[in-house]
């Protein structure tokens, strides 16, 4: 009888051990699953030099579309990264606000982990394939690169989980500047053969197609930046001698048409596409405030670039690696709005990114959301 009780006891202990170890195993596997399910919001970046974190370092192009030499990057990174600024870009600050690391360029060698996002932007890129063709990664090709990342998500997470991750992601766009500037810098048959409104329609049409493609793959949350008064960039003020340094109105009017068409198409997509949410930042208005009242925003110079040569330092020679070799460099980029003939300083990017994120600081919102809203899981 005692022996029988002992056998029962052993059996009971054995069952208990199996039960407790399976419970322990379960909680352990649940625990290890947790990081896999945490809601990291991926950040995908498309566009041109205002957002390119260095993709053009890895393509066959000229120094006109590269910034991988000094003094680019001198303020923050202390070395050139390929960003067209003295430091960080708007997208870098946004990543910081979203508690993400700096988003690497998609083409960066060895970069294969896309769960936090990827940067597809390319300096000089436009929405039209013809814009600086052969020297840049146009928007259509940027989408092709994104599709590779989409596939990576599906392989890693499975279809349903990947779709969920991509619907939580935020997609930021800054595109159009080069489409409208390039016809004034190089010969453009396509520009000559269309009216201004037709040409803008083609740019917006291409952008719309890209948005719809990303939406079809699960993307729901989009951020857009409209265009500056392009004719007032130092590099464009100097193009026509007879302008005597005033803004090149024809380019500015194209940017204005683009901004109106962009607002319109986003409102339309917002009503047509279920779950489509967007933030549209009025870069045009907010930057113009700074050119009109630089000192109010902590700047001393609102027309001339920090780095370049000639009137307004509008000759695109910063770094001495382009067509014109001579360049001057200001002592303190933080006093300037423009870093080089076409691009802005880190200090401006930091202010603009803060407005995009929060909608504060008398920012004029154009969309229903600020970027901060989109990065929260809506």
XYZ file of C-alpha atoms in Angstrom:
378
model
C 0.000 0.000 0.000
C 2.829 2.363 0.999
C 4.648 1.394 -2.174
C 1.518 2.144 -4.234
C 1.162 5.565 -2.563
C 4.790 6.251 -3.327
C 4.265 5.402 -7.035
C 1.205 7.707 -7.116
C 3.232 10.448 -5.482
C 6.056 10.035 -8.043
C 3.495 10.077 -10.861
C 1.862 13.217 -9.430
C 5.241 14.961 -9.096
C 6.132 13.960 -12.676
C 2.837 15.406 -14.014
C 3.364 18.532 -11.944
C 6.871 18.892 -13.348
C 5.657 18.525 -16.953
C 2.817 20.957 -16.307
C 4.996 23.567 -14.648
C 7.763 23.262 -17.253
C 5.235 23.628 -20.075
C 3.790 26.675 -18.309
C 7.267 28.038 -17.873
C 8.037 27.290 -21.504
C 4.858 29.047 -22.558
C 5.562 32.161 -20.580
C 9.129 32.103 -21.829
C 8.063 31.863 -25.459
C 5.452 34.558 -24.891
C 8.138 36.699 -23.410
C 10.494 36.152 -26.355
C 7.655 36.911 -28.796
C 7.002 40.294 -27.257
C 9.676 42.343 -29.068
C 8.367 40.894 -32.319
C 4.929 42.364 -31.637
C 5.874 45.726 -30.231
C 4.478 48.565 -32.268
C 7.515 50.117 -33.847
C 6.374 52.538 -36.520
C 8.515 52.284 -39.653
C 9.466 55.540 -41.386
C 9.846 55.575 -45.183
C 11.274 58.646 -46.905
C 10.932 59.568 -50.592
C 12.037 62.595 -52.569
C 14.991 64.812 -53.348
C 17.995 66.499 -51.721
C 15.874 68.016 -48.952
C 15.479 64.450 -47.626
C 18.343 62.415 -49.188
C 20.516 60.995 -46.395
C 23.193 59.792 -48.845
C 21.714 57.477 -51.504
C 23.565 59.413 -54.210
C 26.890 58.381 -52.636
C 26.242 54.939 -54.119
C 25.092 55.711 -57.674
C 27.003 56.638 -60.782
C 26.470 60.404 -60.905
C 28.384 63.688 -60.836
C 29.333 65.946 -57.916
C 26.424 68.222 -58.942
C 24.149 65.654 -57.271
C 26.482 64.661 -54.440
C 27.459 66.169 -51.119
C 29.975 63.597 -49.884
C 32.794 66.125 -49.440
C 33.608 68.925 -47.041
C 32.249 71.324 -45.809
C 28.937 69.407 -46.070
C 28.039 67.880 -42.708
C 30.474 70.061 -40.758
C 28.093 71.311 -38.053
C 26.633 68.092 -36.691
C 28.297 65.005 -38.130
C 31.751 66.657 -38.424
C 32.189 64.831 -41.748
C 30.248 64.720 -45.050
C 27.475 62.095 -45.110
C 25.950 62.913 -48.502
C 23.325 65.209 -46.982
C 23.006 68.589 -48.710
C 23.340 70.625 -45.528
C 25.845 71.512 -42.837
C 24.120 68.929 -40.621
C 20.853 67.061 -40.278
C 17.767 67.239 -42.511
C 14.074 67.535 -41.636
C 13.638 63.758 -41.830
C 16.485 63.240 -39.334
C 14.770 65.446 -36.765
C 11.418 63.752 -37.400
C 13.033 60.336 -36.777
C 14.447 61.689 -33.528
C 11.009 62.950 -32.422
C 9.535 59.528 -33.258
C 12.234 57.838 -31.097
C 13.739 56.139 -34.132
C 17.418 56.057 -35.076
C 18.483 58.082 -38.140
C 16.934 56.266 -41.098
C 19.729 54.930 -43.358
C 19.824 55.385 -47.138
C 18.341 52.327 -48.845
C 21.496 51.926 -50.961
C 23.893 52.016 -48.002
C 26.063 48.871 -48.272
C 25.142 46.250 -45.673
C 21.806 47.887 -44.757
C 19.316 44.991 -44.776
C 17.143 45.481 -41.674
C 14.165 47.577 -42.649
C 11.844 47.231 -39.638
C 12.493 50.890 -38.665
C 12.094 52.077 -42.270
C 14.384 53.194 -45.095
C 15.289 56.394 -46.928
C 14.830 56.216 -50.722
C 15.295 59.938 -51.494
C 17.822 61.018 -54.118
C 19.294 64.486 -54.609
C 18.202 65.924 -57.951
C 15.261 63.515 -58.242
C 11.912 64.543 -59.618
C 8.490 62.986 -60.043
C 9.176 62.955 -63.803
C 11.596 60.322 -65.105
C 13.029 62.955 -67.480
C 14.209 65.239 -64.643
C 18.042 65.021 -64.539
C 17.613 61.589 -66.155
C 20.591 59.265 -65.757
C 22.063 61.180 -62.806
C 19.472 60.541 -60.090
C 17.023 57.968 -58.694
C 13.657 59.228 -59.957
C 10.487 58.754 -57.908
C 9.343 55.721 -59.918
C 12.639 53.953 -59.191
C 12.356 54.945 -55.528
C 9.012 53.128 -55.506
C 10.660 50.046 -57.057
C 13.205 50.079 -54.223
C 10.391 50.409 -51.691
C 8.694 47.345 -53.249
C 11.828 45.338 -52.379
C 11.401 46.418 -48.765
C 7.705 45.497 -48.912
C 8.762 41.998 -50.011
C 11.285 41.838 -47.148
C 8.468 42.621 -44.669
C 6.294 39.852 -46.133
C 9.100 37.281 -45.971
C 9.946 38.255 -42.417
C 6.463 38.668 -40.949
C 4.050 36.883 -43.271
C 1.399 38.650 -45.348
C -1.074 39.682 -42.647
C 1.520 40.915 -40.164
C 3.465 42.715 -42.933
C 0.337 44.511 -44.103
C -0.295 45.639 -40.536
C 3.273 46.911 -40.130
C 3.072 48.777 -43.450
C -0.277 50.319 -42.494
C 1.262 51.611 -39.241
C 4.261 53.050 -41.117
C 4.610 56.728 -42.053
C 5.552 57.702 -45.626
C 7.139 61.141 -46.064
C 7.461 62.892 -49.451
C 9.281 65.982 -50.659
C 9.274 66.098 -54.455
C 8.804 68.557 -57.330
C 11.568 71.109 -56.793
C 13.831 69.583 -59.448
C 11.003 69.077 -61.922
C 10.445 72.855 -61.927
C 14.047 74.048 -61.553
C 15.721 71.784 -64.100
C 14.180 73.416 -67.238
C 15.886 76.683 -66.190
C 19.251 74.971 -65.661
C 19.407 72.553 -68.606
C 17.483 72.078 -71.864
C 14.102 70.374 -71.332
C 12.109 69.382 -74.439
C 9.272 68.032 -72.279
C 8.882 71.382 -70.483
C 8.902 73.318 -73.753
C 6.203 71.134 -75.291
C 3.656 71.623 -72.483
C 1.865 74.544 -70.871
C 2.723 75.277 -67.244
C -0.508 73.763 -65.955
C -0.075 70.618 -68.099
C 3.481 70.206 -66.852
C 2.398 70.583 -63.200
C -0.412 68.097 -63.926
C 2.173 65.520 -65.057
C 4.272 65.992 -61.917
C 1.227 65.689 -59.619
C -0.097 62.766 -61.697
C 3.117 60.790 -61.212
C 3.155 61.507 -57.485
C -0.503 60.420 -57.199
C 0.279 57.103 -58.912
C 3.092 56.416 -56.417
C 0.812 57.220 -53.444
C -1.867 54.867 -54.804
C 0.697 52.072 -55.274
C 1.889 52.394 -51.669
C -1.724 52.526 -50.477
C -2.498 49.334 -52.430
C 0.329 47.592 -50.541
C -1.072 48.667 -47.171
C 0.303 52.204 -46.638
C -2.187 54.518 -44.920
C -0.295 57.395 -43.276
C 1.423 59.953 -45.485
C 3.338 63.164 -44.861
C 3.880 65.779 -47.595
C 5.945 68.951 -47.763
C 4.953 71.611 -50.284
C 7.438 73.689 -52.290
C 9.294 76.894 -51.464
C 9.139 79.972 -53.655
C 11.787 78.364 -55.814
C 12.682 81.498 -57.763
C 14.130 83.005 -54.574
C 16.789 80.311 -54.071
C 20.242 81.969 -54.378
C 21.093 79.691 -57.325
C 18.042 80.859 -59.278
C 18.234 84.570 -58.414
C 21.461 84.807 -60.441
C 20.305 83.029 -63.618
C 18.953 86.020 -65.517
C 21.252 89.012 -65.537
C 18.378 91.358 -66.375
C 16.623 90.268 -63.153
C 19.313 92.078 -61.219
C 19.202 89.553 -58.357
C 15.435 89.554 -57.876
C 13.523 86.276 -57.586
C 12.940 84.290 -60.793
C 9.157 84.625 -60.937
C 8.490 81.964 -63.577
C 9.857 79.187 -61.344
C 8.023 80.526 -58.306
C 4.737 80.520 -60.223
C 5.262 76.842 -61.135
C 5.837 76.058 -57.447
C 2.658 77.949 -56.585
C 0.626 75.946 -59.151
C 2.160 72.741 -57.770
C 1.193 73.623 -54.185
C -2.410 74.344 -55.165
C -2.665 71.098 -57.154
C -1.062 69.089 -54.328
C -3.586 70.371 -51.738
C -6.413 69.542 -54.110
C -5.286 66.010 -54.969
C -4.664 65.125 -51.313
C -8.155 66.264 -50.336
C -9.502 64.122 -53.156
C -7.496 61.047 -52.097
C -8.622 61.652 -48.521
C -12.252 61.334 -49.585
C -11.691 58.439 -52.033
C -9.317 56.101 -50.190
C -10.595 54.438 -47.032
C -8.285 55.041 -44.065
C -5.977 57.393 -46.007
C -4.545 59.945 -43.565
C -2.165 62.717 -44.506
C -0.233 65.617 -43.109
C 0.620 68.483 -45.482
C 3.251 70.879 -44.186
C 3.227 74.413 -45.610
C 6.966 74.812 -46.123
C 6.290 77.671 -48.525
C 4.532 79.866 -45.950
C 6.799 78.991 -43.034
C 10.042 79.478 -44.931
C 8.838 82.752 -46.416
C 8.231 84.085 -42.892
C 11.899 83.424 -42.201
C 13.128 85.143 -45.361
C 11.030 88.193 -44.505
C 11.928 88.387 -40.815
C 15.176 86.428 -40.331
C 16.005 87.997 -36.955
C 12.638 86.985 -35.491
C 13.719 83.349 -35.981
C 17.321 83.800 -34.876
C 18.985 84.376 -38.277
C 21.028 87.247 -39.643
C 20.986 86.475 -43.375
C 17.901 85.476 -45.381
C 18.995 85.869 -49.017
C 22.626 84.811 -49.409
C 23.974 81.301 -48.920
C 26.624 80.417 -46.361
C 28.647 78.396 -48.887
C 29.242 79.232 -52.569
C 30.515 82.155 -54.606
C 29.268 85.121 -56.636
C 26.220 87.264 -55.918
C 24.182 85.791 -53.016
C 26.773 82.980 -53.170
C 24.386 81.666 -55.786
C 27.089 79.941 -57.850
C 26.805 76.251 -56.875
C 30.464 75.764 -55.972
C 30.285 74.790 -52.280
C 33.155 72.401 -51.543
C 35.070 73.220 -54.739
C 34.347 69.844 -56.391
C 31.900 71.047 -59.040
C 32.277 73.077 -62.241
C 33.367 76.265 -60.429
C 36.137 75.453 -57.944
C 36.324 78.621 -55.874
C 33.926 79.072 -52.953
C 33.572 81.096 -49.790
C 32.282 79.710 -46.529
C 30.587 81.733 -43.803
C 31.853 81.491 -40.241
C 28.568 80.510 -38.620
C 25.967 78.583 -40.658
C 23.456 79.086 -37.812
C 23.126 82.725 -38.884
C 22.015 81.716 -42.406
C 18.817 80.298 -43.875
C 20.601 78.962 -46.969
C 23.530 76.607 -46.613
C 24.465 76.499 -50.320
C 22.919 77.866 -53.528
C 19.860 75.569 -53.321
C 19.739 74.018 -49.852
C 19.075 75.021 -46.261
C 21.064 74.975 -43.021
C 20.547 72.468 -40.234
C 19.147 75.217 -38.012
C 16.315 75.943 -40.476
C 15.633 72.229 -40.983
C 15.418 71.819 -37.219
C 12.837 74.629 -36.890
C 10.767 73.387 -39.830
C 10.816 69.778 -38.596
C 9.571 70.903 -35.198
C 6.614 72.641 -36.863
C 5.895 69.632 -39.079
C 5.917 67.404 -36.035
C 3.909 69.500 -33.614
C 2.013 72.134 -35.605
C 3.147 74.645 -32.990
C 5.127 77.863 -33.340
C 2.518 79.679 -35.492
C 2.762 76.978 -38.140
C -0.049 77.160 -40.668
C -1.495 73.634 -40.932
C -2.814 72.515 -44.314
C -3.777 68.949 -43.454
C -5.859 67.554 -40.615
C -2.835 65.981 -38.987
C 0.661 66.846 -37.856
C 3.328 64.183 -38.248
C 3.192 63.505 -34.512
C -0.443 62.373 -34.944
C 0.528 59.961 -37.712
C 3.331 58.358 -35.724
C 0.914 57.635 -32.893
C -0.948 54.476 -33.765
C -4.143 56.005 -35.113
